[in-house]
Amino acid sequence: MVSTETREVVIARAAITLPENRQKDGCDRKMKRPYAYATDTARSCVPIF
């Protein structure tokens, strides 16, 4: 994740790339920052800021 991006941009991009690209384990592994995850299904997750 690029630090220069705003949170809104990151959330919007994450919403576009769901649900196939980011599975729950892949998302947790890729984003190692202390975010809580909202999971609407077992296959998708979005960082909550």
JSON list of C-alpha atoms in Angstrom, two decimals, residues 1-46:
[
{"chain": "A", "resi": 1, "resn": "MET", "atom": "CA", "xyz": [0.00, 0.00, 0.00]},
{"chain": "A", "resi": 2, "resn": "VAL", "atom": "CA", "xyz": [1.41, 3.36, -1.00]},
{"chain": "A", "resi": 3, "resn": "SER", "atom": "CA", "xyz": [1.60, 5.76, 1.93]},
{"chain": "A", "resi": 4, "resn": "THR", "atom": "CA", "xyz": [0.78, 8.77, -0.25]},
{"chain": "A", "resi": 5, "resn": "GLU", "atom": "CA", "xyz": [-2.69, 7.44, -1.05]},
{"chain": "A", "resi": 6, "resn": "THR", "atom": "CA", "xyz": [-5.58, 8.70, 1.01]},
{"chain": "A", "resi": 7, "resn": "ARG", "atom": "CA", "xyz": [-7.65, 6.30, 3.06]},
{"chain": "A", "resi": 8, "resn": "GLU", "atom": "CA", "xyz": [-10.63, 6.90, 0.79]},
{"chain": "A", "resi": 9, "resn": "VAL", "atom": "CA", "xyz": [-8.63, 5.89, -2.27]},
{"chain": "A", "resi": 10, "resn": "VAL", "atom": "CA", "xyz": [-7.35, 2.77, -0.56]},
{"chain": "A", "resi": 11, "resn": "ILE", "atom": "CA", "xyz": [-10.85, 1.77, 0.56]},
{"chain": "A", "resi": 12, "resn": "ALA", "atom": "CA", "xyz": [-12.27, 2.44, -2.91]},
{"chain": "A", "resi": 13, "resn": "ARG", "atom": "CA", "xyz": [-9.56, 0.37, -4.58]},
{"chain": "A", "resi": 14, "resn": "ALA", "atom": "CA", "xyz": [-10.07, -2.46, -2.08]},
{"chain": "A", "resi": 15, "resn": "ALA", "atom": "CA", "xyz": [-13.80, -2.43, -2.81]},
{"chain": "A", "resi": 16, "resn": "ILE", "atom": "CA", "xyz": [-13.07, -2.72, -6.54]},
{"chain": "A", "resi": 17, "resn": "THR", "atom": "CA", "xyz": [-10.63, -5.61, -6.14]},
{"chain": "A", "resi": 18, "resn": "LEU", "atom": "CA", "xyz": [-13.01, -7.65, -3.96]},
{"chain": "A", "resi": 19, "resn": "PRO", "atom": "CA", "xyz": [-14.02, -10.41, -3.69]},
{"chain": "A", "resi": 20, "resn": "GLU", "atom": "CA", "xyz": [-11.88, -12.71, -5.85]},
{"chain": "A", "resi": 21, "resn": "ASN", "atom": "CA", "xyz": [-8.51, -10.98, -5.58]},
{"chain": "A", "resi": 22, "resn": "ARG", "atom": "CA", "xyz": [-8.35, -10.72, -1.82]},
{"chain": "A", "resi": 23, "resn": "GLN", "atom": "CA", "xyz": [-9.15, -13.83, 0.12]},
{"chain": "A", "resi": 24, "resn": "LYS", "atom": "CA", "xyz": [-9.24, -13.56, 3.88]},
{"chain": "A", "resi": 25, "resn": "ASP", "atom": "CA", "xyz": [-5.86, -15.18, 4.57]},
{"chain": "A", "resi": 26, "resn": "GLY", "atom": "CA", "xyz": [-4.19, -13.31, 1.71]},
{"chain": "A", "resi": 27, "resn": "CYS", "atom": "CA", "xyz": [-5.59, -10.01, 2.92]},
{"chain": "A", "resi": 28, "resn": "ASP", "atom": "CA", "xyz": [-4.45, -10.61, 6.49]},
{"chain": "A", "resi": 29, "resn": "ARG", "atom": "CA", "xyz": [-1.00, -11.59, 5.27]},
{"chain": "A", "resi": 30, "resn": "LYS", "atom": "CA", "xyz": [-0.63, -8.67, 2.86]},
{"chain": "A", "resi": 31, "resn": "MET", "atom": "CA", "xyz": [-1.81, -5.91, 5.21]},
{"chain": "A", "resi": 32, "resn": "LYS", "atom": "CA", "xyz": [0.20, -6.30, 8.38]},
{"chain": "A", "resi": 33, "resn": "ARG", "atom": "CA", "xyz": [-1.02, -3.07, 9.89]},
{"chain": "A", "resi": 34, "resn": "PRO", "atom": "CA", "xyz": [-3.28, -2.93, 12.97]},
{"chain": "A", "resi": 35, "resn": "TYR", "atom": "CA", "xyz": [-6.54, -2.64, 11.05]},
{"chain": "A", "resi": 36, "resn": "ALA", "atom": "CA", "xyz": [-9.77, -4.33, 11.94]},
{"chain": "A", "resi": 37, "resn": "TYR", "atom": "CA", "xyz": [-11.40, -6.24, 9.13]},
{"chain": "A", "resi": 38, "resn": "ALA", "atom": "CA", "xyz": [-15.04, -6.18, 8.15]},
{"chain": "A", "resi": 39, "resn": "THR", "atom": "CA", "xyz": [-15.89, -9.45, 6.43]},
{"chain": "A", "resi": 40, "resn": "ASP", "atom": "CA", "xyz": [-19.17, -9.64, 4.59]},
{"chain": "A", "resi": 41, "resn": "THR", "atom": "CA", "xyz": [-18.22, -13.11, 3.34]},
{"chain": "A", "resi": 42, "resn": "ALA", "atom": "CA", "xyz": [-15.42, -15.51, 4.20]},
{"chain": "A", "resi": 43, "resn": "ARG", "atom": "CA", "xyz": [-13.68, -14.55, 0.95]},
{"chain": "A", "resi": 44, "resn": "SER", "atom": "CA", "xyz": [-13.57, -10.77, 1.19]},
{"chain": "A", "resi": 45, "resn": "CYS", "atom": "CA", "xyz": [-12.13, -8.30, 3.68]},
{"chain": "A", "resi": 46, "resn": "VAL", "atom": "CA", "xyz": [-11.78, -4.53, 3.79]}
]
